[in-house]
CSV table of C-alpha atoms in Angstrom, one decimal:
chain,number,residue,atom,x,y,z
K,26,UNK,CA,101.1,49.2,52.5
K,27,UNK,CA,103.5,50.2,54.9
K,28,UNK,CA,103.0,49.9,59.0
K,29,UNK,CA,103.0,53.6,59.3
K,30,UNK,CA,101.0,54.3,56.3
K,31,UNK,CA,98.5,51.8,57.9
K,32,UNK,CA,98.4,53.3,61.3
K,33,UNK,CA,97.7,56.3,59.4
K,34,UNK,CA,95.1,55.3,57.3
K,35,UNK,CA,93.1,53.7,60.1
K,36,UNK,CA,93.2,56.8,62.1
K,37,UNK,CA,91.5,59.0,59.4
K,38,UNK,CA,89.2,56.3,58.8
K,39,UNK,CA,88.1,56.0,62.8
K,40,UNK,CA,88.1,59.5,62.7
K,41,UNK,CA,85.4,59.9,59.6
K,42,UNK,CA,83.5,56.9,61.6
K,43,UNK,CA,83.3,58.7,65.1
K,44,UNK,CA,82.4,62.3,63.2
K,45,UNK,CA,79.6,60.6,60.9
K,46,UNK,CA,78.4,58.9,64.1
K,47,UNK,CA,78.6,62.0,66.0
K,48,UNK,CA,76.2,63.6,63.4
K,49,UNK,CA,73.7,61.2,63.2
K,50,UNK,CA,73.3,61.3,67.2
K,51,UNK,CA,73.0,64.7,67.2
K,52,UNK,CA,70.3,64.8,64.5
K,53,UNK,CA,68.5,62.1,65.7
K,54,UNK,CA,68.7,63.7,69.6
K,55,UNK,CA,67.7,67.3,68.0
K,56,UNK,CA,71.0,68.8,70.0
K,57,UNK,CA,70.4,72.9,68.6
K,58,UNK,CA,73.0,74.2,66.9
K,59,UNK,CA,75.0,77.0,68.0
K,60,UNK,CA,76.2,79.5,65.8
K,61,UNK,CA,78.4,83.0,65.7
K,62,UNK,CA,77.8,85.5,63.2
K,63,UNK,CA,78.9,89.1,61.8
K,64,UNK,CA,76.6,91.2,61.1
K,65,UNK,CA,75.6,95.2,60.5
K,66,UNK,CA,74.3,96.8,63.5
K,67,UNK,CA,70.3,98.0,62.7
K,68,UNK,CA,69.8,99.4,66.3
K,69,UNK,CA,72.2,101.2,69.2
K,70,UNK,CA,71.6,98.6,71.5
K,71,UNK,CA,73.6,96.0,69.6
K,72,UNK,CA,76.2,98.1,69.2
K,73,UNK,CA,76.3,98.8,73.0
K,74,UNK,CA,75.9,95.1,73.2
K,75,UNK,CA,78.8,94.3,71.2
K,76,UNK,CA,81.3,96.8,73.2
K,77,UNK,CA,79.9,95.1,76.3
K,78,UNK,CA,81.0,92.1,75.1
K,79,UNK,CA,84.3,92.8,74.1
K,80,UNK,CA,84.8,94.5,76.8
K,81,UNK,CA,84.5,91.0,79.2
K,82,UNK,CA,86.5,89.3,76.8
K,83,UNK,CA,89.4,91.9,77.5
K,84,UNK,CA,88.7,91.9,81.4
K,85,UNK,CA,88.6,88.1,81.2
K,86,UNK,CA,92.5,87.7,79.5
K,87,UNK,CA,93.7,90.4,81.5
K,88,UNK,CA,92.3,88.3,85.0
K,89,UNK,CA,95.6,86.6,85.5
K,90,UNK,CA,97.8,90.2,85.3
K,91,UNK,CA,95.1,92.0,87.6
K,92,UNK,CA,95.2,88.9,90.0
K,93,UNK,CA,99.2,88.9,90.3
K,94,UNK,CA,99.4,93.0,90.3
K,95,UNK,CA,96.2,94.1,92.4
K,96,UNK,CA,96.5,91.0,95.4
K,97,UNK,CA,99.2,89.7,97.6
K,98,UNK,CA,99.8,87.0,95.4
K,99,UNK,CA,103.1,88.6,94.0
K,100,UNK,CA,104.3,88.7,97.9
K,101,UNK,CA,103.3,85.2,98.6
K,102,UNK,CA,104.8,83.2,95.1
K,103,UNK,CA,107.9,85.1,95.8
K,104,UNK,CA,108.7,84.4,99.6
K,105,UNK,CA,108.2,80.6,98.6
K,106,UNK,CA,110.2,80.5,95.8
K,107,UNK,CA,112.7,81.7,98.0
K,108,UNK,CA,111.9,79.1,100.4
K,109,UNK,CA,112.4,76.0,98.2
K,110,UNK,CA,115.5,77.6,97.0
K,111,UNK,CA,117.0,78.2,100.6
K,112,UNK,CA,116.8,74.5,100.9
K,113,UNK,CA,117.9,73.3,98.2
K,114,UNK,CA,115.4,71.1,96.8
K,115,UNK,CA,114.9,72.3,93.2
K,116,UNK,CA,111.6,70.5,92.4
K,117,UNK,CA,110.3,69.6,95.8
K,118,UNK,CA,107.8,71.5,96.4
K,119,UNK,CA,107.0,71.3,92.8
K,120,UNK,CA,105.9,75.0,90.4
K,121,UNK,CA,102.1,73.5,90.7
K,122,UNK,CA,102.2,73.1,94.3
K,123,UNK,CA,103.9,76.8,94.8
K,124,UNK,CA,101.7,78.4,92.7
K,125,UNK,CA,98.3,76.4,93.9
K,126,UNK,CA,99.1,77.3,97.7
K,127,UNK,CA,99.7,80.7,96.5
K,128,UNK,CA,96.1,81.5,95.0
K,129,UNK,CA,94.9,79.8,97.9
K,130,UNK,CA,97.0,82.3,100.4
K,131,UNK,CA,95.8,85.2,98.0
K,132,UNK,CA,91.8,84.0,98.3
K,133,UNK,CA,92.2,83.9,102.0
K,134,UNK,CA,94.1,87.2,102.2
K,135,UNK,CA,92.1,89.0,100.2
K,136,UNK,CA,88.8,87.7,101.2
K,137,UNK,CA,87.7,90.7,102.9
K,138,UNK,CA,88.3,93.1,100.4
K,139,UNK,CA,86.4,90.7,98.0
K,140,UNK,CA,83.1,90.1,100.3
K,141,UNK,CA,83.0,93.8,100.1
K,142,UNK,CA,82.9,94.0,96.5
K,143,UNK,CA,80.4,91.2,96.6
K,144,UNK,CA,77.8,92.9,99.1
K,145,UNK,CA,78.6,96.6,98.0
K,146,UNK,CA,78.7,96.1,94.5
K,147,UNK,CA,78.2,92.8,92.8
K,148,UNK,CA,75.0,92.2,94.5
K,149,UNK,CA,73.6,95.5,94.2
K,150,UNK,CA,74.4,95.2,90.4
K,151,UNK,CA,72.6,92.4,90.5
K,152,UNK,CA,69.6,93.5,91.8
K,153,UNK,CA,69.9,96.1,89.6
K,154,UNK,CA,70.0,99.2,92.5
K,155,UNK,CA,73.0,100.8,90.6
K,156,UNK,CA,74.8,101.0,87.4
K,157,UNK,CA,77.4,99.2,85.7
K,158,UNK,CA,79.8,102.5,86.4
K,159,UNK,CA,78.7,103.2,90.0
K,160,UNK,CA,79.3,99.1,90.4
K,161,UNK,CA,82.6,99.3,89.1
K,162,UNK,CA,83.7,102.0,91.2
K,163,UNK,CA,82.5,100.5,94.3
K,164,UNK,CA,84.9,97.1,93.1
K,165,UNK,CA,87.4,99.4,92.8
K,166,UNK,CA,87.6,101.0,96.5
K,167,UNK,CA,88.3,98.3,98.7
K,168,UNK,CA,91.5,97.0,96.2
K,169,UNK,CA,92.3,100.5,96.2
K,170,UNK,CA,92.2,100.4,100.3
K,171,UNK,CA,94.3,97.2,100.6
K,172,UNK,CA,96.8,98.5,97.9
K,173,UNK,CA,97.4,101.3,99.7
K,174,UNK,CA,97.6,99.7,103.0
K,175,UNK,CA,100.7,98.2,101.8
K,176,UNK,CA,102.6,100.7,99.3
K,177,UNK,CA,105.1,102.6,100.6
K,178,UNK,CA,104.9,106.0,100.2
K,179,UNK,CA,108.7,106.2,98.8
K,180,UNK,CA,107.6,103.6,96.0
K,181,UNK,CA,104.2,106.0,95.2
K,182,UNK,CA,106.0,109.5,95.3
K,183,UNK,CA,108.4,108.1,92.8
K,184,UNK,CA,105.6,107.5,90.2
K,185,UNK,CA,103.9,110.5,91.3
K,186,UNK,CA,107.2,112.2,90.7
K,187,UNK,CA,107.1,110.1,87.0
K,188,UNK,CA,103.6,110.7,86.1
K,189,UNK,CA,104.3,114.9,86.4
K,190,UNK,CA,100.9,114.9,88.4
K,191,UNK,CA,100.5,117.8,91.0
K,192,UNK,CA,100.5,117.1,94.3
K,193,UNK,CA,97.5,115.0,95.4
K,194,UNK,CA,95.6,116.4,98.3
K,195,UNK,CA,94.3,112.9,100.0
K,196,UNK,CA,94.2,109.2,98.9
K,197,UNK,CA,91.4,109.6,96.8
K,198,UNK,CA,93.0,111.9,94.1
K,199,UNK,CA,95.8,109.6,93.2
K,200,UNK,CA,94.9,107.3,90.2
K,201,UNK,CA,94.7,103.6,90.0
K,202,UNK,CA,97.1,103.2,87.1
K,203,UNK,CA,99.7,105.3,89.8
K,204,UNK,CA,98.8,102.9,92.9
K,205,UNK,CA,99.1,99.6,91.3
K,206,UNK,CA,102.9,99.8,89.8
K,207,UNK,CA,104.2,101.5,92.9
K,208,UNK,CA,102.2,98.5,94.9
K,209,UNK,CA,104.0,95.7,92.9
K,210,UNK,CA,107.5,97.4,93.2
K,211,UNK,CA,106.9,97.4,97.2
K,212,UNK,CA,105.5,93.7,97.3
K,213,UNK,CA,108.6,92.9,95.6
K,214,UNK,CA,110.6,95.1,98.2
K,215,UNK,CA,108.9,93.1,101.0
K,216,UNK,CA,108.8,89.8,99.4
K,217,UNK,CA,113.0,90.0,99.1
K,218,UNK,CA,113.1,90.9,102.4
K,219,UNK,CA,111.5,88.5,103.6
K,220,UNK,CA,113.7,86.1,101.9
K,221,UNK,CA,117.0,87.2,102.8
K,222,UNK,CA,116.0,86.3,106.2
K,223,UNK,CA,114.5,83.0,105.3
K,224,UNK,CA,118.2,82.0,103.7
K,225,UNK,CA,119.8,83.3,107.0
K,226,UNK,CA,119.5,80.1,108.8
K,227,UNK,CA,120.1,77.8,105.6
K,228,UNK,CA,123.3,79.7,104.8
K,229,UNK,CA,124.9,78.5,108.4
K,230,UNK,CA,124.0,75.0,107.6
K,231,UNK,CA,125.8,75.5,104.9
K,232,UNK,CA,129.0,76.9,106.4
K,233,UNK,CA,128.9,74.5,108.8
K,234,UNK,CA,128.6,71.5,106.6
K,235,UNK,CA,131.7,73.3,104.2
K,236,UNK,CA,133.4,73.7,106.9
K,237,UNK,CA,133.5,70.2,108.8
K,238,UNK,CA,134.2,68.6,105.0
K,239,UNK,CA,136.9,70.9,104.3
K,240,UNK,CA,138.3,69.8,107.9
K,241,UNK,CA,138.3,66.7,107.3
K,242,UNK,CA,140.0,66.9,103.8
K,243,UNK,CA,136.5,65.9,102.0
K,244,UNK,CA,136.8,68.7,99.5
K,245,UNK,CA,135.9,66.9,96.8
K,246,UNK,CA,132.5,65.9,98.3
K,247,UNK,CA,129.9,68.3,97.0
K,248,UNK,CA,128.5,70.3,100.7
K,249,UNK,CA,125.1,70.6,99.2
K,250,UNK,CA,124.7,66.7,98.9
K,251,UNK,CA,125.4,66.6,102.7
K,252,UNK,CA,124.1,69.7,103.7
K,253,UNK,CA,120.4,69.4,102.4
K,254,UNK,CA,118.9,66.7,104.5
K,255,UNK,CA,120.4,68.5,107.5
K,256,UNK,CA,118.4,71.7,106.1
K,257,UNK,CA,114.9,69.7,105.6
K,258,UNK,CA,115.5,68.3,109.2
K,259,UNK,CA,116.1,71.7,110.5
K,260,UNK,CA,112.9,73.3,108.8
K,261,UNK,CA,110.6,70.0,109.9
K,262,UNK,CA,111.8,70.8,113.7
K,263,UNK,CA,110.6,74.4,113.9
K,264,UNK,CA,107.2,73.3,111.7
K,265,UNK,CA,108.8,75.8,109.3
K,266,UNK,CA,105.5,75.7,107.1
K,267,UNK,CA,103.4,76.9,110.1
K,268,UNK,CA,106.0,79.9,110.5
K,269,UNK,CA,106.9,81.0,107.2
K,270,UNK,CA,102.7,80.8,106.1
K,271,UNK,CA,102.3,82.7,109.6
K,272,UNK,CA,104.6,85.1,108.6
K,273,UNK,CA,103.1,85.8,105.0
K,274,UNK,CA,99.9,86.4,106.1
K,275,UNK,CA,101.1,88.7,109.6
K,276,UNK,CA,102.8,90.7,107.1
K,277,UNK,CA,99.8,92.0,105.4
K,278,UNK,CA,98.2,92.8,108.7
């Protein structure tokens, strides 16, 4: 038999060991079994139950999309993207880092509007003092509040405009799926923004360093190599961290 056949056939065979092992513990520890079945609905309350839980199973893949469109956490992953790449360093901080302190920046951000959902809706739910549908539109208001707290109202009259809607008389009548597109394109309006001026400084090391090599006839000496530990030396003297984070969060103020 061959090595690779070998390796092969030992695997399957620790394998069928582990799972007949695995069987026998489980029967003798009496582990219950859990199964999933389809059935025919007898009564209206299983069909209600089913919906319900489809329903959470939708909500629950769509959590990632609702947290990047209905939060600041568009805003925040943007400016620091543009951060790392105004210095240069492709990798350093790395996409886990950047995207970790961004959730964290969105759960402080947002933490008011979400300790209102919690006492004014989750909790009453709980207790059962209102419905699922009065407990959803109580969730709804406060992300509602904070969207429109930072939309600009050029960004919603152009999908007002789009949706052919008439005029809406307060805050109240304009609908969700109007607030939340116009409220991405102007986090994305403030986010670049907010970037140009973070590569403002960076782009004059950079000028300087071009210009000093090309003085000095080093023209074929790459300006980035020289130019980027001059740019992390510049950003750890001004606690750049403290002031870009600063600014992030002032701007949602």
């Amino acid at each position: 038999m061959k090595p690779g056949k070998a390796t092969v056939f030992i695997s399957i065979t620790l394998l069928v060991i582990l799972a007949a092992a695995a069987s026998a513990c489980a029967e003798s520890a009496g582990i219950p079994a859990v199964s999933v079945g389809v059935g025919k609905a007898t009564k209206p309350g299983d069909l209600s139950t089913t919906l319900q839980i489809f329903f959470l199973i939708t909500v629950l893949s769509l959590a990632p999309s609702l947290l990047i469109m209905t939060t600041s956490f568009t805003r925040v992953v943007v400016v620091l993207s543009f951060l790392r790449g105004a210095i240069g360093t492709q990798q350093a901080p790395s996409n886990q880092i950047v995207i970790g302190l961004a959730l964290f920046l969105t759960f402080f951000i947002m933490s008011p509007a979400w300790q209102q959902i919690n006492s004014q809706a989750l909790q009453p739910y709980k207790a059962q003092q209102i419905t699922q549908e009065q407990a959803i539109d109580r969730a709804v208001k406060p992300i509602r509040r904070f969207m429109l707290s930072q939309v600009r109202e050029k960004d919603l009259a152009l999908f007002l405009s789009l949706s052919k809607m008439p005029r809406p008389r307060n805050a109240d009548e304009i609908p969700t799926l109007t607030i939340i597109p116009a409220f991405m394109i102007s986090e994305l309006q403030t986010a670049f923004q907010i970037g140009f001026l973070i590569y403002i400084p960076f782009l004059v090391v950079d000028m300087v360093v071009a210009s000093v090599l090309m003085s000095m006839g080093m023209m074929m000496l790459p300006p980035v190599m020289i130019s980027l530990p001059f740019k992390i030396l510049l950003f750890i003297l001004v606690d750049g961290w403290s002031l870009v984070i600063g600014s992030i969060v002032k701007s949602f103020g």
